[in-house]
Short mmCIF file of C-alpha atoms in Angstrom, two decimals:
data_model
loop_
_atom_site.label_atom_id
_atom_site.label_comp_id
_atom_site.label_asym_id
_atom_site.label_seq_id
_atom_site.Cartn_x
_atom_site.Cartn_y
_atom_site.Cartn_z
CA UNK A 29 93.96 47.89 69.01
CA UNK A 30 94.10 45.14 66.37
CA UNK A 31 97.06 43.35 65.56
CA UNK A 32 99.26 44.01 62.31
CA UNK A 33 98.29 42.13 59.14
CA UNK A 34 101.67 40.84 59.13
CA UNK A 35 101.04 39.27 62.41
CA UNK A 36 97.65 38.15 61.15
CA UNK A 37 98.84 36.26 58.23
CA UNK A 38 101.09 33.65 59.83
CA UNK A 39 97.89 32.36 61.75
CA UNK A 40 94.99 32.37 59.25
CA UNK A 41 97.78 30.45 56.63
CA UNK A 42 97.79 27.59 59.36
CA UNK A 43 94.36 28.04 60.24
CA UNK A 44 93.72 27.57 56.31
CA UNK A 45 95.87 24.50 56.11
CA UNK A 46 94.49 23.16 58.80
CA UNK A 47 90.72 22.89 57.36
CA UNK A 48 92.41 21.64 54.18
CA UNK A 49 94.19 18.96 55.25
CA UNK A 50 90.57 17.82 57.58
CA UNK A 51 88.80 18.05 53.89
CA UNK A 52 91.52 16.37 52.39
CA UNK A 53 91.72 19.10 49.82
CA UNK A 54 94.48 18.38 47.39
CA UNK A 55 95.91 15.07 48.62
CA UNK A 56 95.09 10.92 48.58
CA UNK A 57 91.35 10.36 48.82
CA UNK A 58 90.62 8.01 51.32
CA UNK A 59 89.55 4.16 50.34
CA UNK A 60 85.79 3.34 48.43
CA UNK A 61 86.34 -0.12 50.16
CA UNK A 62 84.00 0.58 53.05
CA UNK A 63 80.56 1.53 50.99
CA UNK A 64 81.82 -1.19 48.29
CA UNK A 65 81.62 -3.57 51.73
CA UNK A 66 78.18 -2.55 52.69
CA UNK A 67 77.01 -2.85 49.50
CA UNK A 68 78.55 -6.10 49.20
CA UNK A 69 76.78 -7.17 52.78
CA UNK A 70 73.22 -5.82 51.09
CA UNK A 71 73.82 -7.56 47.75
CA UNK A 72 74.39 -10.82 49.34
CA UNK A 73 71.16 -10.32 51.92
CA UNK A 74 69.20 -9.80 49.01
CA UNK A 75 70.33 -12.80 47.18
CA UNK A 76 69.94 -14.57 49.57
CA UNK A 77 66.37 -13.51 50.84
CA UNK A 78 65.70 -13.80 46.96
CA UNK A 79 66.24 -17.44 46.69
CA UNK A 80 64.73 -18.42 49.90
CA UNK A 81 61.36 -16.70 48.85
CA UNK A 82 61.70 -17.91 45.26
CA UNK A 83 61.85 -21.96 46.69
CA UNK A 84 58.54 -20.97 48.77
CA UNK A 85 57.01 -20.33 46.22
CA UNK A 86 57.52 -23.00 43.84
CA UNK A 87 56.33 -25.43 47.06
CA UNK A 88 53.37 -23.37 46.97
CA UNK A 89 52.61 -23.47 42.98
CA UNK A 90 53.54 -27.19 43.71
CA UNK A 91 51.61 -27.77 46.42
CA UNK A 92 48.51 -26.58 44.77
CA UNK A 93 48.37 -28.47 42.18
CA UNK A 94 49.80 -26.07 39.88
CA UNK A 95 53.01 -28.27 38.39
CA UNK A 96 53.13 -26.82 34.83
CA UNK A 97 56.75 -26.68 33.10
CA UNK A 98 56.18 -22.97 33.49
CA UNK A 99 56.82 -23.28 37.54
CA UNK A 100 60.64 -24.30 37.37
CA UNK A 101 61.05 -21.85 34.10
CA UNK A 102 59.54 -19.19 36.48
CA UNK A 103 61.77 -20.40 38.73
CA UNK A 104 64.72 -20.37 37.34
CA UNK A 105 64.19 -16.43 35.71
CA UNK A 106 63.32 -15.66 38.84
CA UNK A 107 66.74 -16.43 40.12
CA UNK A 108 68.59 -14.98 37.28
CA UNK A 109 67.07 -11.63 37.66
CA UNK A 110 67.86 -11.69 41.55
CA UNK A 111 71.53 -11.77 40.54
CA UNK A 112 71.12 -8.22 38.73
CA UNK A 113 72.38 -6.41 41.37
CA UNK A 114 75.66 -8.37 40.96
CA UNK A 115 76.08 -6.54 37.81
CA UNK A 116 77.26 -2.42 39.71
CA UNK A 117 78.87 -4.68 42.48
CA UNK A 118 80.95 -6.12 39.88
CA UNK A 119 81.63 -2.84 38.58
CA UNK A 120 82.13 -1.28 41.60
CA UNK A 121 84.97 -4.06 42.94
CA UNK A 122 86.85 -3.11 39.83
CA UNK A 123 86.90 0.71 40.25
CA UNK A 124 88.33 -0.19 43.90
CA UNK A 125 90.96 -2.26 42.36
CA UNK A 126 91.55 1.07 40.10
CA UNK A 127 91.58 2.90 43.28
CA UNK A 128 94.27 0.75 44.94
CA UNK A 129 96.53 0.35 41.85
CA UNK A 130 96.53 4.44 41.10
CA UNK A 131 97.04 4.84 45.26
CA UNK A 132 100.09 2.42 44.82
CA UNK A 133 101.60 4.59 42.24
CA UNK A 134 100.53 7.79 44.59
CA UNK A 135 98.36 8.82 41.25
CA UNK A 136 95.78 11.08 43.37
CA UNK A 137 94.05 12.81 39.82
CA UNK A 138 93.47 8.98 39.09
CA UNK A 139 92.57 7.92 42.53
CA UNK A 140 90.12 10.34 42.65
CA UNK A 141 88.14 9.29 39.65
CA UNK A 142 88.06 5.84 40.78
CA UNK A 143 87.07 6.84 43.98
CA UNK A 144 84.19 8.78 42.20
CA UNK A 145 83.26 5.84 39.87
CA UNK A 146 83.58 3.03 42.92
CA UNK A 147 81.20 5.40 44.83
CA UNK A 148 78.30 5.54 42.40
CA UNK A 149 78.87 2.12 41.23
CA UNK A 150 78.09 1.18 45.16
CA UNK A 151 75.32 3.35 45.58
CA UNK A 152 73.28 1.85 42.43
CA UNK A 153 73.93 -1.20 43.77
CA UNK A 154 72.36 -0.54 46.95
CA UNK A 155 69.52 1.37 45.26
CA UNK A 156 68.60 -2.27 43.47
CA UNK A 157 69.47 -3.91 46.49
CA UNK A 158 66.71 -1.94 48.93
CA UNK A 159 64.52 -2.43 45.60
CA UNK A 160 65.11 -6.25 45.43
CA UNK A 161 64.03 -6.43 49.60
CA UNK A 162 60.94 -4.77 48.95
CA UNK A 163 59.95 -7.05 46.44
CA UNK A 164 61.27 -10.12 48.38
CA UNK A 165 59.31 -8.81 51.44
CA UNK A 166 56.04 -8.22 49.79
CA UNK A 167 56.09 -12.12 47.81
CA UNK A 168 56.69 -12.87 51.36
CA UNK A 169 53.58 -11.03 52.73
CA UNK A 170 51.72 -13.06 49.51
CA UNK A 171 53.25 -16.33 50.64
CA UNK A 172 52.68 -16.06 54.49
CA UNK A 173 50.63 -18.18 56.48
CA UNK A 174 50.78 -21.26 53.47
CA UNK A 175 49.63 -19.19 50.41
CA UNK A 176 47.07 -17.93 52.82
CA UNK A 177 47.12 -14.47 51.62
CA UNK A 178 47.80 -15.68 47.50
CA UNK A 179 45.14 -17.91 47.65
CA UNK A 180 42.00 -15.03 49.21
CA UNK A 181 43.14 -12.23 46.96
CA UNK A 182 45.31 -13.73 44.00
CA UNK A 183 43.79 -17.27 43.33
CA UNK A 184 44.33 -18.27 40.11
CA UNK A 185 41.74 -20.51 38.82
CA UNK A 186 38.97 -18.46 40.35
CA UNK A 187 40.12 -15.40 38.18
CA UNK A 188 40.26 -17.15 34.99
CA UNK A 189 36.86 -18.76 35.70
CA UNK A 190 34.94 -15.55 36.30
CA UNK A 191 37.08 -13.12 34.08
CA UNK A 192 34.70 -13.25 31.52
CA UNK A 193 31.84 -12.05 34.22
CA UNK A 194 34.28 -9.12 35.47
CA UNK A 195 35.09 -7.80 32.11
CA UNK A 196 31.84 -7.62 30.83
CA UNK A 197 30.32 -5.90 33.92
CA UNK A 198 33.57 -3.48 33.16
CA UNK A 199 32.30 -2.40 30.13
CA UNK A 200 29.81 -0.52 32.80
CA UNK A 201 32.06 1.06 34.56
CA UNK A 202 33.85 1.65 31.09
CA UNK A 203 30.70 3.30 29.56
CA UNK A 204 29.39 5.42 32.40
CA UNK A 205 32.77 7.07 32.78
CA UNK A 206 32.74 8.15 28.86
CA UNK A 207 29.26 9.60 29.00
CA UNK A 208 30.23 11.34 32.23
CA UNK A 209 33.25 12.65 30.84
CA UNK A 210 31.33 14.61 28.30
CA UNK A 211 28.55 16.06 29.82
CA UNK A 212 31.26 16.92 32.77
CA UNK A 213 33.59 18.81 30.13
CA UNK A 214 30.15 21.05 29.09
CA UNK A 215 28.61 21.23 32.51
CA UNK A 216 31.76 22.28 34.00
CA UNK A 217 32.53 25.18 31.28
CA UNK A 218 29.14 26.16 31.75
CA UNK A 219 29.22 26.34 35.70
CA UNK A 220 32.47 28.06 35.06
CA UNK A 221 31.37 30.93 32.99
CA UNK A 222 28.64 31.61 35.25
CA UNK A 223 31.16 32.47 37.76
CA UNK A 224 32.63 35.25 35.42
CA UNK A 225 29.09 36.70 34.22
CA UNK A 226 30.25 40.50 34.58
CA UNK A 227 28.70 43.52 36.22
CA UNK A 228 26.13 43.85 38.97
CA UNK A 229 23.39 42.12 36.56
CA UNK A 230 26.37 38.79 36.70
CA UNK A 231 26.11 38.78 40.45
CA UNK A 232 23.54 36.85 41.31
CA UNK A 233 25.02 34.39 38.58
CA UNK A 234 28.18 34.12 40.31
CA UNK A 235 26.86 33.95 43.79
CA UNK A 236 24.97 30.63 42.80
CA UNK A 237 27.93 29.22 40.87
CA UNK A 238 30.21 29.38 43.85
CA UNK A 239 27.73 28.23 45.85
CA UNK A 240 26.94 25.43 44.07
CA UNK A 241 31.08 24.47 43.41
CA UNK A 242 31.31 24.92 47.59
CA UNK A 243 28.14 22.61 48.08
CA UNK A 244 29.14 19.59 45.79
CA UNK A 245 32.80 20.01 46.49
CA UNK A 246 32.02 19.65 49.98
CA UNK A 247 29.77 16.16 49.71
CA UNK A 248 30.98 13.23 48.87
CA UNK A 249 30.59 11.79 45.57
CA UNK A 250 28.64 8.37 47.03
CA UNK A 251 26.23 10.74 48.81
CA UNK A 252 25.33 12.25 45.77
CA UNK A 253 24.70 8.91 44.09
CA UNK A 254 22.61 7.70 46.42
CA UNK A 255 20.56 10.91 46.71
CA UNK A 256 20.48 10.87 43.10
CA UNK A 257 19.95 7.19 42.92
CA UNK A 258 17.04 6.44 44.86
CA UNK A 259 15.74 10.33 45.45
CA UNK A 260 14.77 11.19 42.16
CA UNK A 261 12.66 8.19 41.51
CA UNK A 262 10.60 8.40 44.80
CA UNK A 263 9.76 12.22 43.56
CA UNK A 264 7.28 11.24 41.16
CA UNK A 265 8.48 13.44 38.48
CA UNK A 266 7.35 12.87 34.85
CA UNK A 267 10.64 11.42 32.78
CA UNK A 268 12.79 11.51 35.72
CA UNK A 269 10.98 8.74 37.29
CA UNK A 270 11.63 7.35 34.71
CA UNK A 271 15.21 7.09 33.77
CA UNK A 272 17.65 4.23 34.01
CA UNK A 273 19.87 3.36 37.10
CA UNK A 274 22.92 4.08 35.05
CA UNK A 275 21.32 7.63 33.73
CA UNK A 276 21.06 8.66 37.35
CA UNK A 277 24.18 7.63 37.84
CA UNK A 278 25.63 9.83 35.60
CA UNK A 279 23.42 12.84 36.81
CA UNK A 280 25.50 12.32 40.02
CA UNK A 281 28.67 11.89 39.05
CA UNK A 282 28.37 15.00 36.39
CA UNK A 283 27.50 17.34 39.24
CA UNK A 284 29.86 16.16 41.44
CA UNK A 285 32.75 16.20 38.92
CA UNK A 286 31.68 19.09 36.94
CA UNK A 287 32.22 21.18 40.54
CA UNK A 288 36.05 19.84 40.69
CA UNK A 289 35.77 20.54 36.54
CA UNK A 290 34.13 24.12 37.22
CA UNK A 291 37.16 25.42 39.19
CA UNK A 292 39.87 24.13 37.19
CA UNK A 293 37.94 25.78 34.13
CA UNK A 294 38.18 28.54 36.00
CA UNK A 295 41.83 28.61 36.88
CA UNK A 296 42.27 28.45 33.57
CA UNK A 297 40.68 31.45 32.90
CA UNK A 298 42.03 33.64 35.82
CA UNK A 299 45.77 32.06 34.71
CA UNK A 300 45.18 33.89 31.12
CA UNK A 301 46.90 37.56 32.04
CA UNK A 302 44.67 40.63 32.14
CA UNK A 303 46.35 42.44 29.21
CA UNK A 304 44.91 39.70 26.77
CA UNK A 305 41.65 40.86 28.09
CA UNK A 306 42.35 44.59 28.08
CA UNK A 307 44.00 44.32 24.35
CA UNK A 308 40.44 42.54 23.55
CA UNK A 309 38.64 45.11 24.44
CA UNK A 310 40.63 47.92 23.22
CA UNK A 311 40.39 46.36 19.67
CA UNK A 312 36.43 46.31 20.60
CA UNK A 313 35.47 42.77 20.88
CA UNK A 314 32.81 42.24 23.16
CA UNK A 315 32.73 40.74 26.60
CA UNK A 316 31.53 37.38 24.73
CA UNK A 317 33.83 37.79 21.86
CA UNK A 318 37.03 38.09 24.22
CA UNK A 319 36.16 35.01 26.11
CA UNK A 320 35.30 32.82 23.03
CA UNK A 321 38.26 33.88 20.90
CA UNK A 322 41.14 35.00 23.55
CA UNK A 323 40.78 33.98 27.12
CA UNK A 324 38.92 30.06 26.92
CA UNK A 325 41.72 28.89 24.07
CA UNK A 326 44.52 30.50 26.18
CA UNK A 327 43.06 29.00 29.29
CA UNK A 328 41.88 25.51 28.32
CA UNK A 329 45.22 25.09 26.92
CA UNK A 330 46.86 25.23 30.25
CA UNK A 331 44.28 23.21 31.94
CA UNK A 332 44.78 20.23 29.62
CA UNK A 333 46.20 18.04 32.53
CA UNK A 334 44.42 18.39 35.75
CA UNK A 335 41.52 17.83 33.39
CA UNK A 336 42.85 14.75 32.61
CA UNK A 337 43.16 13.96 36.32
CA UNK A 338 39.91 15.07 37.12
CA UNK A 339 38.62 12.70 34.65
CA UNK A 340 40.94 9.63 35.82
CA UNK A 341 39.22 10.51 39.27
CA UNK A 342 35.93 10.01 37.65
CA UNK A 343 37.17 6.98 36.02
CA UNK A 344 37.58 5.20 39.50
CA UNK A 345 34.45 7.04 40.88
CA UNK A 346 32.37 4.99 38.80
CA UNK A 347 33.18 2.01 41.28
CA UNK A 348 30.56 3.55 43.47
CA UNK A 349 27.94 2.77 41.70
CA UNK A 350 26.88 -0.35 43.28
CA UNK A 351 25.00 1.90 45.95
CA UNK A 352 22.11 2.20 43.95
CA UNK A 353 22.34 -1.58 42.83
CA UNK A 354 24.26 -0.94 39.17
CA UNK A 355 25.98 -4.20 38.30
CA UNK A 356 29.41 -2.82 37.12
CA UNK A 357 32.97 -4.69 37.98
CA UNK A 358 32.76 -4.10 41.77
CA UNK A 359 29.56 -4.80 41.94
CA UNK A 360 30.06 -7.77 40.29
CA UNK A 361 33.29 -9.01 41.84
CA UNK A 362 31.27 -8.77 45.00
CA UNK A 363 28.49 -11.20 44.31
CA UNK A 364 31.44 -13.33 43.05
CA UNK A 365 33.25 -13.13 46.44
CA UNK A 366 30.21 -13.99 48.71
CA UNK A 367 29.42 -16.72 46.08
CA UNK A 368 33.06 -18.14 46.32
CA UNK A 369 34.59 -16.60 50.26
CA UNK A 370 37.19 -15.54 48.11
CA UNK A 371 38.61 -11.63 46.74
CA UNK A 372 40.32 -12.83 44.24
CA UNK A 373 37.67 -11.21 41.36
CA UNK A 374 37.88 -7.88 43.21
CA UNK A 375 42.02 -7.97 42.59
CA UNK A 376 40.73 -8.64 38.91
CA UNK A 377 38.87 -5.51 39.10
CA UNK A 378 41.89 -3.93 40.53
CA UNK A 379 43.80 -4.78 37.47
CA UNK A 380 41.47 -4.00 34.89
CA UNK A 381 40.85 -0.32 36.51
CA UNK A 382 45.12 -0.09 36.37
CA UNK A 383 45.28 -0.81 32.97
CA UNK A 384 43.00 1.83 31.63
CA UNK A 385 44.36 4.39 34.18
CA UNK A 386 48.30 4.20 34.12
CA UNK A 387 49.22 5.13 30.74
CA UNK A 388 46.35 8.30 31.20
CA UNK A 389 48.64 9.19 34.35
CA UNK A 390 51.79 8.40 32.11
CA UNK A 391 50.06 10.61 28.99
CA UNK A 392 49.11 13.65 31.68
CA UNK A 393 52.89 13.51 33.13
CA UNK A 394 54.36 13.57 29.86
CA UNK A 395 52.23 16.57 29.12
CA UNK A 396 52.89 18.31 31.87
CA UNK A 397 57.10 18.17 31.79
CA UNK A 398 56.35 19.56 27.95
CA UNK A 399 54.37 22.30 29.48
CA UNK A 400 57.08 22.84 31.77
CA UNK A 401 60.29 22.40 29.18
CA UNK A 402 58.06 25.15 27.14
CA UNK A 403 57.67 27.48 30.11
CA UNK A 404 61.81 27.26 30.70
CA UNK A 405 62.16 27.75 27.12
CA UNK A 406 60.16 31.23 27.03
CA UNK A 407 57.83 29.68 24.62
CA UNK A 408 54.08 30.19 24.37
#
């Protein structure tokens, strides 16, 4: 039989005061000093690390012959913005100071917020702190071994001697990717439609569209270059024969892409809801007349990004072109580096294909938290 609420109560109001007082509900909060003491550990490891690495490598700049006034500058900035992290430390000791003064006066609403504040205050400071290592630890993978690793990959003089050479073979790289892009965008669209031709006279449409987005989906994009590359010339084929390097380089890369292209075309289309289509109809638009007017604007508009990442994809894709002997930047950097045993013009290339890619990747994330702020809002 079960016991009597009165005898029930008695136990579940200790049992209840017992898991307060282990969660510290209502009373003191206990001391931020212990987190404001780690962080205080990591802040002065990274310092420390900081200014170790930064003397390296002014002795290396030094040591090479490179004693500008811009080495101690460097230097000293350097060493200023090492001593960031002070900054949320600093903020953080004070909010423990407001912790002990407001747990002197047995204040626990203001303990508590200066418990709070202490506690974030510490965290950002460890957040720049485990920042501040990786940075110290990666100038320290670029210093190791006596500028070993600077000097193959980031050697100064060598960069600003064959810039010129680098950028100017970019402009390859630069102009295959914007021809590509195009015929990509109209390839793709057209490889996609084919995969919605209706009815059973459609079919056999369809059936080589998807086989033809399985096929070049499957091969790798330097296969299809090389194929491309060196096939079509050795066919014999009147104007094909005939064509420029970079021409069959663009072939390629437009039937490899304009697969990747073809599907997202096509999720596109499949994301636009049936009803549109069915409305279409019902108003008697034509199969032809519901795609061009309804479904592709609909679709394309929500395919606007991973379009743009398909195309940064091409964008770097173009560095394969130097199987079939097209001087672009890789290319390039490459008869640099067995001209010089040294990298450092393939870092240059590096850069130059950063440059022109990060603020695409900045521009298609931006787009796609609007998209997403417009979905939350219920807009169209």
């Amino acid at each position: 039989m079960s016991e009597p609420s009165s005898q029930k109560a008695p136990g579940a109001l200790i049992g209840a005061i017992g898991r307060e007082r282990r969660l510290n509900i209502g009373g003191m909060p206990s001391s931020p000093f212990t987190l404001f003491l780690i962080a205080l550990v990591g802040a002065l490891v990274a310092i420390v690390g900081s200014a170790f690495t930064i003397a390296a490598l002014r002795e290396g700049l030094l040591g090479n012959q490179l004693d500008g006034w811009w080495v101690p500058v460097g230097a000293v900035l350097l060493g200023l913005a090492s001593l960031i992290v002070l900054a949320p430390l600093a903020r953080a000791f004070q909010r423990w100071r407001a912790f002990s003064d407001a747990a002197t006066r047995r204040d626990i609403t203001a303990a508590r917020v200066a418990r709070a504040e202490a506690d974030v205050q510490s965290w950002i400071t460890l957040g720049y702190t485990l920042a501040q290592l990786i940075i110290v630890l990666a100038l320290q993978f670029v210093l190791a071994n006596h500028l070993a690793v600077a000097k193959t990959f980031i050697f100064l003089p060598l960069i600003i001697e064959t810039f010129p050479l680098v950028l100017t073979a970019f402009w390859v790289n630069v102009k295959i990717f914007l021809i590509a892009e195009v015929f990509v965008l109209i390839w793709g669209l057209i490889v996609a439609l084919a995969m919605f031709a209706p009815g059973r006279a459609g079919k056999p449409l369809r059936f080589i569209a998807t086989a033809y987005v399985d096929i070049f989906r499957a091969m790798p994009a330097v296969l299809v270059i090389y194929l491309v590359g060196f096939g079509l010339p050795l066919t014999g084929v009147p104007i094909l024969k005939d064509l420029s390097l970079t021409t069959y380089v663009v072939i390629a890369l437009t039937l490899t892409v304009g697969a990747y292209v073809a599907e997202i075309y096509r999720a596109g289309i499949q994301g636009v809801h049936w009803s549109q289509v069915a409305a279409s109809r019902s108003l008697g638009l034509s199969y032809t007349q519901t795609l061009r007017f309804v479904v592709l604007p609909q679709g394309i508009r929500q395919i606007i990004p991973p379009l743009l990442n398909a195309f940064i994809a091409l964008q770097k894709d173009t560095a394969l072109v130097n199987v079939v002997g097209v001087i672009d930047a890789f290319n390039q950097s490459m008869i640099i580096a067995s001209n010089h045993y040294n990298l450092s013009a393939a870092t240059t290339v590096a850069v130059l294909f950063i440059i022109i890619s990060i603020p695409q990747v900045r521009f298609v994330e931006r787009m796609a938290q609007r998209d997403r702020a417009r979905m939350r809002a219920g807009g169209a």
